[in-house]
Amino acid sequence: MACRVGMSTTPYTRINYWKETEGHTYGKILASGLTYRQALELEKEEAAARGCRASGGGPRKSGKVWSVYYVSGGR
């Protein structure tokens, strides 16, 4: 299973979603308190560095409410 890097305002919910959907066994928040732009950039950088899938974004919300997360392991 390919690892994933994502961004969300509800990172634990997203980590659990990927664990349930794709069977990932490990999840970690890489950074929190980011703006949308900061999170989008970090998501791209981390995905490239780790060789993971990423699908950029989500509905924009203003403020430093974004987190970037990583999931790996599984089926």
GROMACS .gro file of N, CA and C in nm:
model
  225
    1MET      N    1   0.085  -0.118   0.000
    1MET     CA    2   0.000   0.000   0.000
    1MET      C    3   0.089   0.124   0.000
    2ALA      N    4   0.059   0.214  -0.089
    2ALA     CA    5   0.134   0.339  -0.096
    2ALA      C    6   0.104   0.426   0.025
    3CYS      N    7   0.205   0.494   0.071
    3CYS     CA    8   0.182   0.589   0.180
    3CYS      C    9   0.110   0.711   0.123
    4ARG      N   10   0.054   0.789   0.212
    4ARG     CA   11  -0.016   0.911   0.173
    4ARG      C   12   0.027   1.026   0.262
    5VAL      N   13   0.031   1.144   0.204
    5VAL     CA   14   0.048   1.268   0.278
    5VAL      C   15  -0.073   1.353   0.242
    6GLY      N   16  -0.134   1.412   0.343
    6GLY     CA   17  -0.252   1.493   0.318
    6GLY      C   18  -0.257   1.615   0.407
    7MET      N   19  -0.354   1.699   0.379
    7MET     CA   20  -0.376   1.817   0.462
    7MET      C   21  -0.523   1.822   0.498
    8SER      N   22  -0.549   1.869   0.620
    8SER     CA   23  -0.687   1.870   0.669
    8SER      C   24  -0.699   1.963   0.788
    9THR      N   25  -0.822   2.007   0.813
    9THR     CA   26  -0.850   2.080   0.936
    9THR      C   27  -0.894   1.983   1.045
   10THR      N   28  -0.915   1.858   1.007
   10THR     CA   29  -0.950   1.751   1.101
   10THR      C   30  -0.857   1.632   1.074
   11PRO      N   31  -0.728   1.646   1.106
   11PRO     CA   32  -0.631   1.544   1.065
   11PRO      C   33  -0.654   1.406   1.126
   12TYR      N   34  -0.698   1.398   1.250
   12TYR     CA   35  -0.721   1.266   1.310
   12TYR      C   36  -0.834   1.193   1.239
   13THR      N   37  -0.935   1.266   1.197
   13THR     CA   38  -1.045   1.207   1.122
   13THR      C   39  -0.994   1.153   0.989
   14ARG      N   40  -0.909   1.229   0.921
   14ARG     CA   41  -0.854   1.185   0.792
   14ARG      C   42  -0.760   1.066   0.810
   15ILE      N   43  -0.678   1.069   0.912
   15ILE     CA   44  -0.589   0.955   0.938
   15ILE      C   45  -0.673   0.829   0.959
   16ASN      N   46  -0.776   0.839   1.040
   16ASN     CA   47  -0.863   0.723   1.065
   16ASN      C   48  -0.934   0.679   0.938
   17TYR      N   49  -0.974   0.775   0.855
   17TYR     CA   50  -1.038   0.741   0.728
   17TYR      C   51  -0.946   0.655   0.643
   18TRP      N   52  -0.821   0.696   0.627
   18TRP     CA   53  -0.726   0.620   0.544
   18TRP      C   54  -0.691   0.486   0.608
   19LYS      N   55  -0.687   0.480   0.740
   19LYS     CA   56  -0.663   0.351   0.806
   19LYS      C   57  -0.776   0.255   0.775
   20GLU      N   58  -0.900   0.302   0.781
   20GLU     CA   59  -1.015   0.217   0.755
   20GLU      C   60  -1.030   0.185   0.607
   21THR      N   61  -1.007   0.282   0.521
   21THR     CA   62  -1.029   0.266   0.378
   21THR      C   63  -0.919   0.183   0.311
   22GLU      N   64  -0.794   0.211   0.346
   22GLU     CA   65  -0.683   0.146   0.278
   22GLU      C   66  -0.600   0.055   0.369
   23GLY      N   67  -0.637   0.047   0.495
   23GLY     CA   68  -0.568  -0.043   0.586
   23GLY      C   69  -0.434   0.006   0.637
   24HIS      N   70  -0.409   0.134   0.629
   24HIS     CA   71  -0.284   0.188   0.682
   24HIS      C   72  -0.277   0.159   0.832
   25THR      N   73  -0.157   0.132   0.880
   25THR     CA   74  -0.139   0.098   1.021
   25THR      C   75  -0.068   0.206   1.101
   26TYR      N   76  -0.014   0.305   1.033
   26TYR     CA   77   0.061   0.411   1.100
   26TYR      C   78   0.013   0.546   1.051
   27GLY      N   79  -0.009   0.638   1.144
   27GLY     CA   80  -0.047   0.774   1.108
   27GLY      C   81   0.019   0.874   1.199
   28LYS      N   82   0.059   0.986   1.144
   28LYS     CA   83   0.129   1.088   1.221
   28LYS      C   84   0.096   1.226   1.166
   29ILE      N   85   0.078   1.323   1.255
   29ILE     CA   86   0.063   1.461   1.214
   29ILE      C   87   0.203   1.520   1.203
   30LEU      N   88   0.234   1.574   1.086
   30LEU     CA   89   0.367   1.629   1.060
   30LEU      C   90   0.377   1.775   1.102
   31ALA      N   91   0.269   1.850   1.089
   31ALA     CA   92   0.269   1.992   1.126
   31ALA      C   93   0.125   2.038   1.144
   32SER      N   94   0.107   2.135   1.234
   32SER     CA   95  -0.026   2.192   1.260
   32SER      C   96  -0.014   2.343   1.268
   33GLY      N   97  -0.129   2.410   1.268
   33GLY     CA   98  -0.131   2.555   1.281
   33GLY      C   99  -0.083   2.625   1.155
   34LEU      N  100  -0.114   2.567   1.040
   34LEU     CA  101  -0.070   2.622   0.913
   34LEU      C  102  -0.183   2.691   0.839
   35THR      N  103  -0.148   2.784   0.754
   35THR     CA  104  -0.247   2.842   0.662
   35THR      C  105  -0.269   2.743   0.549
   36TYR      N  106  -0.370   2.764   0.469
   36TYR     CA  107  -0.399   2.677   0.355
   36TYR      C  108  -0.278   2.669   0.263
   37ARG      N  109  -0.222   2.781   0.230
   37ARG     CA  110  -0.107   2.786   0.139
   37ARG      C  111   0.014   2.712   0.197
   38GLN      N  112   0.042   2.734   0.325
   38GLN     CA  113   0.154   2.665   0.390
   38GLN      C  114   0.133   2.514   0.390
   39ALA      N  115   0.011   2.471   0.420
   39ALA     CA  116  -0.021   2.328   0.425
   39ALA      C  117  -0.010   2.266   0.286
   40LEU      N  118  -0.059   2.335   0.186
   40LEU     CA  119  -0.052   2.283   0.050
   40LEU      C  120   0.093   2.264   0.006
   41GLU      N  121   0.178   2.361   0.036
   41GLU     CA  122   0.319   2.353   0.000
   41GLU      C  123   0.389   2.240   0.076
   42LEU      N  124   0.364   2.231   0.207
   42LEU     CA  125   0.427   2.125   0.287
   42LEU      C  126   0.378   1.988   0.243
   43GLU      N  127   0.251   1.976   0.210
   43GLU     CA  128   0.197   1.849   0.162
   43GLU      C  129   0.273   1.804   0.038
   44LYS      N  130   0.293   1.893  -0.057
   44LYS     CA  131   0.366   1.859  -0.179
   44LYS      C  132   0.510   1.819  -0.149
   45GLU      N  133   0.577   1.895  -0.064
   45GLU     CA  134   0.717   1.868  -0.030
   45GLU      C  135   0.732   1.732   0.039
   46GLU      N  136   0.647   1.705   0.138
   46GLU     CA  137   0.656   1.580   0.214
   46GLU      C  138   0.621   1.459   0.125
   47ALA      N  139   0.521   1.473   0.040
   47ALA     CA  140   0.484   1.363  -0.048
   47ALA      C  141   0.599   1.330  -0.142
   48ALA      N  142   0.662   1.431  -0.197
   48ALA     CA  143   0.775   1.407  -0.288
   48ALA      C  144   0.893   1.346  -0.214
   49ALA      N  145   0.924   1.396  -0.096
   49ALA     CA  146   1.038   1.346  -0.020
   49ALA      C  147   1.018   1.202   0.027
   50ARG      N  148   0.893   1.166   0.058
   50ARG     CA  149   0.864   1.033   0.112
   50ARG      C  150   0.820   0.933   0.004
   51GLY      N  151   0.797   0.983  -0.117
   51GLY     CA  152   0.750   0.896  -0.224
   51GLY      C  153   0.606   0.852  -0.204
   52CYS      N  154   0.525   0.942  -0.149
   52CYS     CA  155   0.385   0.910  -0.115
   52CYS      C  156   0.288   0.973  -0.213
   53ARG      N  157   0.167   0.922  -0.210
   53ARG     CA  158   0.057   0.982  -0.285
   53ARG      C  159   0.004   1.101  -0.207
   54ALA      N  160  -0.039   1.202  -0.280
   54ALA     CA  161  -0.103   1.320  -0.220
   54ALA      C  162  -0.207   1.369  -0.318
   55SER      N  163  -0.312   1.430  -0.268
   55SER     CA  164  -0.417   1.476  -0.359
   55SER      C  165  -0.458   1.619  -0.329
   56GLY      N  166  -0.369   1.694  -0.275
   56GLY     CA  167  -0.381   1.838  -0.254
   56GLY      C  168  -0.515   1.897  -0.217
   57GLY      N  169  -0.516   1.958  -0.104
   57GLY     CA  170  -0.619   2.051  -0.071
   57GLY      C  171  -0.742   2.001  -0.002
   58GLY      N  172  -0.851   2.057  -0.046
   58GLY     CA  173  -0.978   2.045   0.020
   58GLY      C  174  -1.039   2.184   0.017
   59PRO      N  175  -1.160   2.200   0.063
   59PRO     CA  176  -1.221   2.333   0.062
   59PRO      C  177  -1.138   2.431   0.146
   60ARG      N  178  -1.114   2.547   0.093
   60ARG     CA  179  -1.034   2.646   0.165
   60ARG      C  180  -1.104   2.695   0.290
   61LYS      N  181  -1.026   2.704   0.396
   61LYS     CA  182  -1.069   2.770   0.519
   61LYS      C  183  -0.957   2.863   0.556
   62SER      N  184  -0.991   2.984   0.592
   62SER     CA  185  -0.887   3.081   0.625
   62SER      C  186  -0.840   3.064   0.769
   63GLY      N  187  -0.721   3.115   0.793
   63GLY     CA  188  -0.663   3.107   0.926
   63GLY      C  189  -0.564   2.993   0.936
   64LYS      N  190  -0.497   2.987   1.048
   64LYS     CA  191  -0.397   2.882   1.072
   64LYS      C  192  -0.464   2.761   1.135
   65VAL      N  193  -0.548   2.695   1.054
   65VAL     CA  194  -0.631   2.584   1.101
   65VAL      C  195  -0.594   2.452   1.035
   66TRP      N  196  -0.495   2.451   0.950
   66TRP     CA  197  -0.460   2.334   0.871
   66TRP      C  198  -0.347   2.254   0.934
   67SER      N  199  -0.353   2.122   0.911
   67SER     CA  200  -0.247   2.030   0.952
   67SER      C  201  -0.208   1.945   0.832
   68VAL      N  202  -0.085   1.897   0.834
   68VAL     CA  203  -0.038   1.803   0.732
   68VAL      C  204  -0.010   1.671   0.804
   69TYR      N  205  -0.059   1.561   0.746
   69TYR     CA  206  -0.045   1.431   0.809
   69TYR      C  207   0.016   1.330   0.712
   70TYR      N  208   0.059   1.216   0.769
   70TYR     CA  209   0.122   1.108   0.694
   70TYR      C  210   0.064   0.976   0.740
   71VAL      N  211   0.031   0.888   0.646
   71VAL     CA  212  -0.012   0.752   0.680
   71VAL      C  213   0.067   0.653   0.597
   72SER      N  214   0.094   0.536   0.656
   72SER     CA  215   0.168   0.433   0.583
   72SER      C  216   0.135   0.296   0.640
   73GLY      N  217   0.193   0.193   0.579
   73GLY     CA  218   0.171   0.056   0.623
   73GLY      C  219   0.038   0.004   0.576
   74GLY      N  220   0.016  -0.120   0.596
   74GLY     CA  221  -0.114  -0.177   0.562
   74GLY      C  222  -0.107  -0.283   0.455
   75ARG      N  223  -0.222  -0.310   0.398
   75ARG     CA  224  -0.238  -0.419   0.300
   75ARG      C  225  -0.149  -0.405   0.182
   0.00000   0.00000   0.00000
